[in-house]
Every structure is written in C-alpha cells, then in structure tokens.
Amino acid sequence: MEKSLLKEGNQLRKILYESSIFYNDQLIKAEEERDKRIYAMKKEFGDDFNLSKAKDLYHNDQLETFVKNKNVLNRTVVDKNRIVQLIDPIYFVKENTSGPLDYRSHLFAPEKKVFGTYIDTFTFNVLMIWLMSLFLYITLYFEWLKKLIDGAEVIFSKLFSKES
C-alpha cells in the first residue's frame, strides 16, 4: 500500500511540476505581450506616455469589482461533482452548448458560441441589434402591428359579443 501511495504521490508531483512549467510559460508570454503593448503605446503617444496616469483616467475600480465578481465570499462551489469558479467570470468561456443556436452564456462572457464558432460578445451584440432593427423595420413596413391589433380586436369583439 505504501508503494502505491508513493507512486501516486510521485505522479501527482510530476503533474504539478509540469503544470507549473506550463503556467510559468503562459505568464512569461502574457508579460511579453503586455510589454509589447506598452512599447507600442509609448511609440504612438511619445515617450511622455505614462501608463499609471492612463490607468487612473480610464480605469473604474467599481466596474472591475462588479465584472470580476470580487465581492463573492466563496470563490468556488461544488456542483454535480464539479468545481465551479465564481470569481473572474469575465475570463470564462462556456464550453458546452446544446445546439447551434444556443448562444446563452453568462452576462460578461468574452465570447459566444453560435453555429459552432466563437464570436466575441461585442460583435454578437451588434449583430443582434442590427437583426432586431431589421425585424422591427419589416414589422413597421408591412404594418404587422396594426394587423395584429385589428385581428385581436376582431377576436375579442366576437368573444365578448357572444357572451352578452
């Protein structure tokens, strides 16, 4: 039994070591990308560009707290034998969808999956606004609202005239 525990412990240690290497590489890549962006901003706006001043001007602490769900007491919960992360939902991309038109996801999702492809939320929202505007334009052009109200009036007049 000790040998199996020792073997499992070594496997766990190996997994943790490989995970730390992977995530350290991810961190290094993210820091390099951040540094490239800062360099590009300094190049665009001049050497007097101050990142901390820009952050003070354009950063909203309350919005960050709300979007990242920082005020939640339990950062994770267990649901159906799965650990669900409650903090930083803005970085979470929903994996499982029930069909090609299942675009439902949490409020601040970075992407939505539609027809099997991921679309960023801003583009998705703009498309939805355009589609709704087009639908409302067609509705007004063909006077569907007037026809609906007239049809409802006919139905209600028949219903109430039979009762009297």
Short mmCIF file of C-alpha atoms in Angstrom, two decimals:
data_model
loop_
_atom_site.label_atom_id
_atom_site.label_comp_id
_atom_site.label_asym_id
_atom_site.label_seq_id
_atom_site.Cartn_x
_atom_site.Cartn_y
_atom_site.Cartn_z
CA MET A 1 0.00 0.00 0.00
CA GLU A 2 2.85 2.39 0.78
CA LYS A 3 4.34 1.77 -2.65
CA SER A 4 1.07 2.64 -4.40
CA LEU A 5 0.74 5.83 -2.32
CA LEU A 6 4.36 6.69 -3.07
CA LYS A 7 3.75 6.06 -6.78
CA GLU A 8 0.60 8.21 -6.77
CA GLY A 9 2.45 10.92 -4.87
CA ASN A 10 5.24 10.91 -7.45
CA GLN A 11 2.69 11.07 -10.27
CA LEU A 12 0.98 13.99 -8.58
CA ARG A 13 4.31 15.73 -8.04
CA LYS A 14 5.13 15.24 -11.74
CA ILE A 15 1.75 16.64 -12.82
CA LEU A 16 2.15 19.66 -10.54
CA TYR A 17 5.68 20.26 -11.82
CA GLU A 18 4.57 20.08 -15.46
CA SER A 19 1.62 22.35 -14.69
CA SER A 20 3.87 24.92 -13.03
CA ILE A 21 6.18 24.90 -16.07
CA PHE A 22 3.21 25.33 -18.43
CA TYR A 23 1.66 28.19 -16.43
CA ASN A 24 5.02 29.90 -15.94
CA ASP A 25 5.44 29.85 -19.73
CA GLN A 26 1.93 31.30 -20.09
CA LEU A 27 2.80 34.04 -17.61
CA ILE A 28 6.00 34.89 -19.46
CA LYS A 29 4.11 35.09 -22.78
CA ALA A 30 1.44 37.32 -21.22
CA GLU A 31 4.07 39.63 -19.73
CA GLU A 32 5.86 39.85 -23.08
CA GLU A 33 2.57 40.72 -24.80
CA ARG A 34 1.85 43.37 -22.16
CA ASP A 35 5.33 44.85 -22.62
CA LYS A 36 4.85 44.93 -26.41
CA ARG A 37 1.59 46.81 -26.00
CA ILE A 38 3.12 49.31 -23.59
CA TYR A 39 6.02 49.83 -26.01
CA ALA A 40 3.55 50.36 -28.89
CA MET A 41 1.63 52.92 -26.81
CA LYS A 42 4.82 54.78 -25.94
CA LYS A 43 5.79 54.73 -29.61
CA GLU A 44 2.36 56.03 -30.66
CA PHE A 45 1.88 58.68 -27.96
CA GLY A 46 5.51 59.60 -27.35
CA ASP A 47 7.94 58.96 -24.54
CA ASP A 48 5.91 61.09 -22.13
CA PHE A 49 3.17 58.41 -22.12
CA ASN A 50 2.52 57.36 -18.53
CA LEU A 51 0.70 54.07 -18.07
CA SER A 52 -0.32 54.76 -14.48
CA LYS A 53 -1.87 58.12 -15.47
CA ALA A 54 -3.76 56.45 -18.31
CA LYS A 55 -4.98 53.77 -15.92
CA ASP A 56 -6.11 56.44 -13.44
CA LEU A 57 -8.04 58.21 -16.22
CA TYR A 58 -9.70 55.20 -17.83
CA HIS A 59 -9.96 52.54 -15.12
CA ASN A 60 -13.08 52.10 -13.00
CA ASP A 61 -12.49 50.14 -9.78
CA GLN A 62 -16.18 49.56 -9.07
CA LEU A 63 -16.77 48.24 -12.57
CA GLU A 64 -13.77 45.92 -12.22
CA THR A 65 -15.11 44.64 -8.90
CA PHE A 66 -18.52 44.01 -10.46
CA VAL A 67 -17.25 42.37 -13.65
CA LYS A 68 -14.72 40.17 -11.86
CA ASN A 69 -17.22 39.34 -9.09
CA LYS A 70 -14.62 40.15 -6.43
CA ASN A 71 -17.11 40.58 -3.58
CA VAL A 72 -18.23 36.95 -3.58
CA LEU A 73 -17.38 35.14 -0.34
CA ASN A 74 -16.87 31.66 -1.79
CA ARG A 75 -14.61 31.75 -4.82
CA THR A 76 -15.64 28.24 -5.87
CA VAL A 77 -18.61 25.96 -5.30
CA VAL A 78 -19.08 22.25 -5.93
CA ASP A 79 -21.99 21.47 -8.26
CA LYS A 80 -22.71 17.95 -9.54
CA ASN A 81 -19.20 16.73 -8.68
CA ARG A 82 -17.63 19.69 -10.50
CA ILE A 83 -15.80 22.67 -9.07
CA VAL A 84 -17.36 25.86 -10.44
CA GLN A 85 -15.37 29.10 -10.29
CA LEU A 86 -17.42 32.10 -9.18
CA ILE A 87 -14.69 34.74 -9.27
CA ASP A 88 -13.43 36.28 -12.54
CA PRO A 89 -16.35 35.05 -14.70
CA ILE A 90 -15.39 37.53 -17.42
CA TYR A 91 -12.49 35.26 -18.40
CA PHE A 92 -14.60 32.10 -18.51
CA VAL A 93 -15.68 30.78 -21.91
CA LYS A 94 -18.68 28.43 -21.86
CA GLU A 95 -17.73 25.10 -23.40
CA ASN A 96 -20.94 23.10 -23.53
CA THR A 97 -23.78 24.16 -25.75
CA SER A 98 -26.87 22.16 -26.57
CA GLY A 99 -27.25 23.20 -30.20
CA PRO A 100 -26.06 25.51 -32.98
CA LEU A 101 -28.30 28.37 -31.87
CA ASP A 102 -27.58 28.00 -28.15
CA TYR A 103 -25.77 31.29 -27.59
CA ARG A 104 -26.68 31.60 -23.91
CA SER A 105 -23.80 32.37 -21.60
CA HIS A 106 -23.17 34.47 -18.52
CA LEU A 107 -23.56 38.23 -18.63
CA PHE A 108 -19.95 39.30 -19.19
CA ALA A 109 -18.78 36.38 -21.33
CA PRO A 110 -15.88 37.31 -23.61
CA GLU A 111 -17.19 35.13 -26.45
CA LYS A 112 -20.40 33.45 -27.52
CA LYS A 113 -20.63 30.23 -29.50
CA VAL A 114 -23.03 30.45 -32.44
CA PHE A 115 -23.23 27.87 -35.22
CA GLY A 116 -20.19 26.11 -33.76
CA THR A 117 -17.88 29.13 -33.99
CA TYR A 118 -16.90 31.62 -31.32
CA ILE A 119 -17.81 35.27 -31.85
CA ASP A 120 -16.67 37.99 -29.47
CA THR A 121 -19.51 39.41 -27.40
CA PHE A 122 -19.33 42.93 -28.84
CA THR A 123 -19.75 41.66 -32.41
CA PHE A 124 -22.55 39.32 -31.32
CA ASN A 125 -24.40 42.15 -29.56
CA VAL A 126 -24.04 44.48 -32.56
CA LEU A 127 -25.36 41.74 -34.87
CA MET A 128 -28.33 41.15 -32.55
CA ILE A 129 -29.13 44.88 -32.51
CA TRP A 130 -28.98 45.01 -36.32
CA LEU A 131 -31.16 41.90 -36.67
CA MET A 132 -33.75 43.30 -34.23
CA SER A 133 -33.72 46.65 -36.03
CA LEU A 134 -34.23 44.88 -39.36
CA PHE A 135 -37.10 42.86 -37.88
CA LEU A 136 -38.73 46.00 -36.46
CA TYR A 137 -38.30 47.82 -39.78
CA ILE A 138 -40.01 44.95 -41.63
CA THR A 139 -42.74 44.92 -38.99
CA LEU A 140 -43.38 48.63 -39.46
CA TYR A 141 -43.14 48.49 -43.25
CA PHE A 142 -45.74 45.73 -43.59
CA GLU A 143 -47.85 47.16 -40.73
CA TRP A 144 -47.84 43.86 -38.84
CA LEU A 145 -48.57 45.61 -35.53
CA LYS A 146 -51.70 47.24 -36.98
CA LYS A 147 -52.81 43.90 -38.44
CA LEU A 148 -52.17 42.17 -35.10
CA ILE A 149 -54.20 44.75 -33.18
CA ASP A 150 -57.03 44.64 -35.75
CA GLY A 151 -57.04 40.83 -35.59
CA ALA A 152 -57.12 40.89 -31.80
CA GLU A 153 -59.96 43.40 -31.92
CA VAL A 154 -61.98 41.10 -34.20
CA ILE A 155 -61.33 38.10 -31.95
CA PHE A 156 -62.22 39.98 -28.76
CA SER A 157 -65.34 41.51 -30.31
CA LYS A 158 -66.54 38.02 -31.30
CA LEU A 159 -65.77 36.65 -27.83
CA PHE A 160 -67.50 39.44 -25.94
CA SER A 161 -70.46 39.74 -28.34
CA LYS A 162 -71.31 36.03 -27.82
CA GLU A 163 -71.27 36.43 -24.04
CA SER A 164 -73.75 39.33 -23.99
#
